[in-house]
Tab-separated table of C-alpha atoms in Angstrom:
chain	number	residue	atom	x	y	z
A	1	LEU	CA	-0.050	0.014	0.018
A	2	THR	CA	2.768	2.477	0.820
A	3	GLY	CA	4.455	1.736	-2.525
A	4	LYS	CA	1.299	2.551	-4.387
A	5	LEU	CA	0.788	5.738	-2.380
A	6	GLY	CA	4.485	6.681	-2.975
A	7	SER	CA	4.162	6.125	-6.725
A	8	LEU	CA	0.860	8.115	-6.832
A	9	ALA	CA	2.424	10.921	-4.906
A	10	SER	CA	5.524	10.998	-7.130
A	11	SER	CA	3.311	10.912	-10.293
A	12	GLY	CA	1.252	13.735	-8.823
A	13	ARG	CA	4.372	15.756	-8.209
A	14	ALA	CA	5.524	15.049	-11.767
A	15	LEU	CA	2.083	16.191	-13.057
A	16	MET	CA	2.325	19.392	-10.985
A	17	LEU	CA	5.876	20.043	-12.334
A	18	LEU	CA	4.643	19.389	-15.812
A	19	ARG	CA	1.681	21.773	-15.297
A	20	GLY	CA	4.004	24.408	-13.860
A	21	ARG	CA	6.360	24.151	-16.887
A	22	LEU	CA	3.426	24.389	-19.326
A	23	HIS	CA	2.115	27.436	-17.488
A	24	LEU	CA	5.527	29.045	-17.523
A	25	SER	CA	5.941	28.432	-21.205
A	26	ALA	CA	2.478	29.693	-22.002
A	27	THR	CA	3.131	32.796	-19.893
A	28	ALA	CA	6.472	33.350	-21.611
A	29	ALA	CA	4.829	33.080	-25.026
A	30	ILE	CA	2.146	35.599	-24.080
A	31	GLN	CA	4.783	37.992	-22.659
A	32	GLN	CA	6.837	37.636	-25.872
A	33	GLN	CA	3.755	38.510	-27.962
A	34	GLN	CA	3.054	41.498	-25.769
A	35	GLN	CA	6.657	42.680	-26.078
A	36	GLN	CA	6.535	42.322	-29.904
A	37	ARG	CA	3.319	44.422	-29.957
A	38	ARG	CA	5.004	47.119	-27.925
A	39	LEU	CA	7.931	47.174	-30.240
A	40	HIS	CA	5.693	47.622	-33.321
A	41	ALA	CA	3.429	50.190	-31.722
A	42	THR	CA	3.828	53.895	-31.861
A	43	PRO	CA	2.503	55.995	-29.056
A	44	SER	CA	0.369	58.938	-30.119
A	45	VAL	CA	-0.807	61.950	-28.178
A	46	GLY	CA	-4.451	62.962	-28.661
A	47	VAL	CA	-6.393	66.031	-27.984
A	48	LEU	CA	-5.477	67.794	-24.776
A	49	GLY	CA	-2.244	65.800	-24.556
A	50	LEU	CA	-3.931	62.629	-23.386
A	51	GLN	CA	-2.314	59.341	-24.347
A	52	GLU	CA	-4.232	57.333	-26.941
A	53	LYS	CA	-4.060	53.695	-27.679
A	54	PRO	CA	-0.883	52.738	-29.561
A	55	THR	CA	-1.410	52.092	-33.269
A	56	ARG	CA	0.233	49.314	-35.140
A	57	VAL	CA	2.982	50.222	-37.544
A	58	THR	CA	2.307	48.907	-41.019
A	59	ILE	CA	5.098	47.973	-43.305
A	60	PRO	CA	4.505	49.161	-46.940
A	61	GLU	CA	4.183	46.436	-49.467
A	62	ALA	CA	7.157	46.002	-51.823
A	63	SER	CA	6.856	47.217	-55.417
A	64	HIS	CA	6.700	44.506	-57.966
A	65	GLY	CA	8.965	45.352	-60.896
A	66	GLY	CA	8.243	49.027	-61.012
A	67	MET	CA	4.509	48.515	-60.743
A	68	MET	CA	2.296	49.950	-57.960
A	69	SER	CA	1.655	47.975	-54.836
A	70	LYS	CA	-1.847	46.721	-54.271
A	71	SER	CA	-2.663	49.519	-51.786
A	72	GLN	CA	-1.346	52.175	-54.139
A	73	HIS	CA	-3.364	50.680	-57.013
A	74	TRP	CA	-6.504	50.620	-54.926
A	75	THR	CA	-5.958	54.320	-53.957
A	76	VAL	CA	-5.442	55.377	-57.608
A	77	GLU	CA	-8.625	53.407	-58.600
A	78	ARG	CA	-10.667	55.211	-55.911
A	79	VAL	CA	-9.215	58.635	-56.764
A	80	LEU	CA	-10.129	58.083	-60.438
A	81	THR	CA	-13.591	56.835	-59.492
A	82	VAL	CA	-14.379	59.861	-57.254
A	83	GLY	CA	-12.778	62.210	-59.773
A	84	MET	CA	-15.201	61.021	-62.341
A	85	LEU	CA	-18.176	62.423	-60.457
A	86	PRO	CA	-17.351	66.125	-61.136
A	87	LEU	CA	-15.776	65.237	-64.477
A	88	TYR	CA	-18.989	64.523	-66.217
A	89	PRO	CA	-20.791	67.694	-65.390
A	90	ALA	CA	-17.746	69.675	-66.153
A	91	ALA	CA	-17.528	67.878	-69.471
A	92	LEU	CA	-21.065	68.919	-70.328
A	93	MET	CA	-20.275	72.515	-69.604
A	94	MET	CA	-16.854	72.599	-71.348
A	95	ASP	CA	-17.122	70.486	-74.464
A	96	GLY	CA	-13.763	70.279	-76.318
A	97	LEU	CA	-11.084	67.833	-77.449
A	98	ALA	CA	-9.153	67.821	-74.197
A	99	MET	CA	-12.307	67.166	-72.169
A	100	ASN	CA	-13.407	64.406	-74.570
A	101	LEU	CA	-10.027	62.715	-74.227
A	102	ALA	CA	-10.093	63.094	-70.389
A	103	VAL	CA	-13.551	61.502	-70.198
A	104	GLY	CA	-12.513	58.742	-72.622
A	105	ALA	CA	-9.359	57.949	-70.597
A	106	ALA	CA	-11.273	58.003	-67.322
A	107	ILE	CA	-14.000	55.653	-68.764
A	108	THR	CA	-11.471	53.373	-70.341
A	109	MET	CA	-9.375	52.982	-67.118
A	110	HIS	CA	-12.455	52.514	-64.958
A	111	VAL	CA	-13.827	49.771	-67.129
A	112	TYR	CA	-10.372	48.214	-67.643
A	113	TRP	CA	-9.805	47.872	-63.870
A	114	GLY	CA	-13.361	46.624	-63.286
A	115	ILE	CA	-13.118	43.866	-65.826
A	116	GLU	CA	-9.597	43.064	-64.631
A	117	ALA	CA	-11.040	42.463	-61.124
A	118	VAL	CA	-13.748	40.204	-62.652
A	119	ILE	CA	-11.049	38.179	-64.414
A	120	LYS	CA	-9.120	37.890	-61.193
A	121	ASP	CA	-12.141	36.833	-59.156
A	122	TYR	CA	-13.643	34.331	-61.560
A	123	ALA	CA	-10.720	32.902	-63.593
A	124	MET	CA	-9.030	31.489	-60.470
A	125	GLU	CA	-5.613	29.931	-60.863
A	126	ARG	CA	-6.449	27.092	-58.550
A	127	LEU	CA	-9.413	26.042	-60.662
A	128	TYR	CA	-8.264	26.764	-64.297
A	129	GLY	CA	-4.499	27.009	-63.998
A	130	PRO	CA	-2.235	30.088	-64.272
A	131	GLN	CA	-2.348	30.290	-68.091
A	132	LEU	CA	-6.062	31.141	-68.409
A	133	GLN	CA	-5.625	34.311	-66.291
A	134	LYS	CA	-2.657	35.492	-68.326
A	135	ILE	CA	-4.506	34.893	-71.602
A	136	LEU	CA	-7.604	36.686	-70.449
A	137	TYR	CA	-5.535	39.595	-69.139
A	138	ALA	CA	-3.742	39.849	-72.526
A	139	VAL	CA	-7.001	39.689	-74.510
A	140	TRP	CA	-8.604	42.304	-72.263
A	141	LYS	CA	-5.599	44.638	-72.662
A	142	VAL	CA	-5.937	44.403	-76.418
A	143	ILE	CA	-9.709	45.015	-76.304
A	144	SER	CA	-9.180	48.002	-74.007
A	145	LEU	CA	-6.495	49.536	-76.210
A	146	ILE	CA	-8.634	49.069	-79.280
A	147	GLY	CA	-11.642	50.639	-77.466
A	148	PHE	CA	-9.578	53.644	-76.382
A	149	ALA	CA	-8.040	54.073	-79.877
A	150	GLY	CA	-11.573	54.057	-81.322
A	151	PHE	CA	-12.668	56.597	-78.776
A	152	VAL	CA	-9.750	58.847	-79.671
A	153	TYR	CA	-10.414	58.333	-83.417
A	154	PHE	CA	-14.075	59.316	-82.859
A	155	CYS	CA	-13.103	62.443	-80.925
A	156	TYR	CA	-10.637	63.563	-83.691
A	157	THR	CA	-12.670	62.785	-86.760
A	158	ASP	CA	-16.291	63.291	-85.581
A	159	VAL	CA	-18.177	65.508	-83.164
A	160	GLY	CA	-16.834	63.820	-80.079
A	161	PHE	CA	-18.308	61.736	-77.255
A	162	ILE	CA	-19.684	64.676	-75.181
A	163	ARG	CA	-21.492	66.088	-78.138
A	164	VAL	CA	-23.110	62.736	-78.820
A	165	VAL	CA	-24.276	62.486	-75.248
A	166	LYS	CA	-25.702	65.959	-75.441
A	167	ASP	CA	-27.577	65.105	-78.671
A	168	LEU	CA	-28.877	61.938	-77.142
A	169	TRP	CA	-30.347	63.893	-74.258
A	170	THR	CA	-32.131	66.312	-76.626
A	171	VAL	CA	-34.023	63.556	-78.379
């Protein structure tokens, strides 16, 4: 009986030691995460000099071969989209070649980026392979360039896009 109690007691001590080590390692991991958060946080002073919550420092994405990063691309898309709102009324008031070309470029880029996003979302590499996306992107670039070239040709040789829109509204 004393042998069994002794082995139970020693296994209980071993279990307590194991629990203590696990607790210490979990505590150490939490402390390490908190320390990393503090290193990547920048303190900021708010209104009236009160300390605000630290904000995380974001590392900018690397540029890919001279192209824009995803966040820069997103920002340019949004600026163009918001810029199109005052562009159309201004174009109706100031009809001319420069305005026609500005509207044409804005429409072309807006549609180009929109269909590019559709290709990315629905022609997924994991389902169709990497080649389909590349082919669709190339075909879409050609279609967009031909469309913009047609738009420019129409603006130079005919009345222009804005004049056509005005004429359609008078019908």
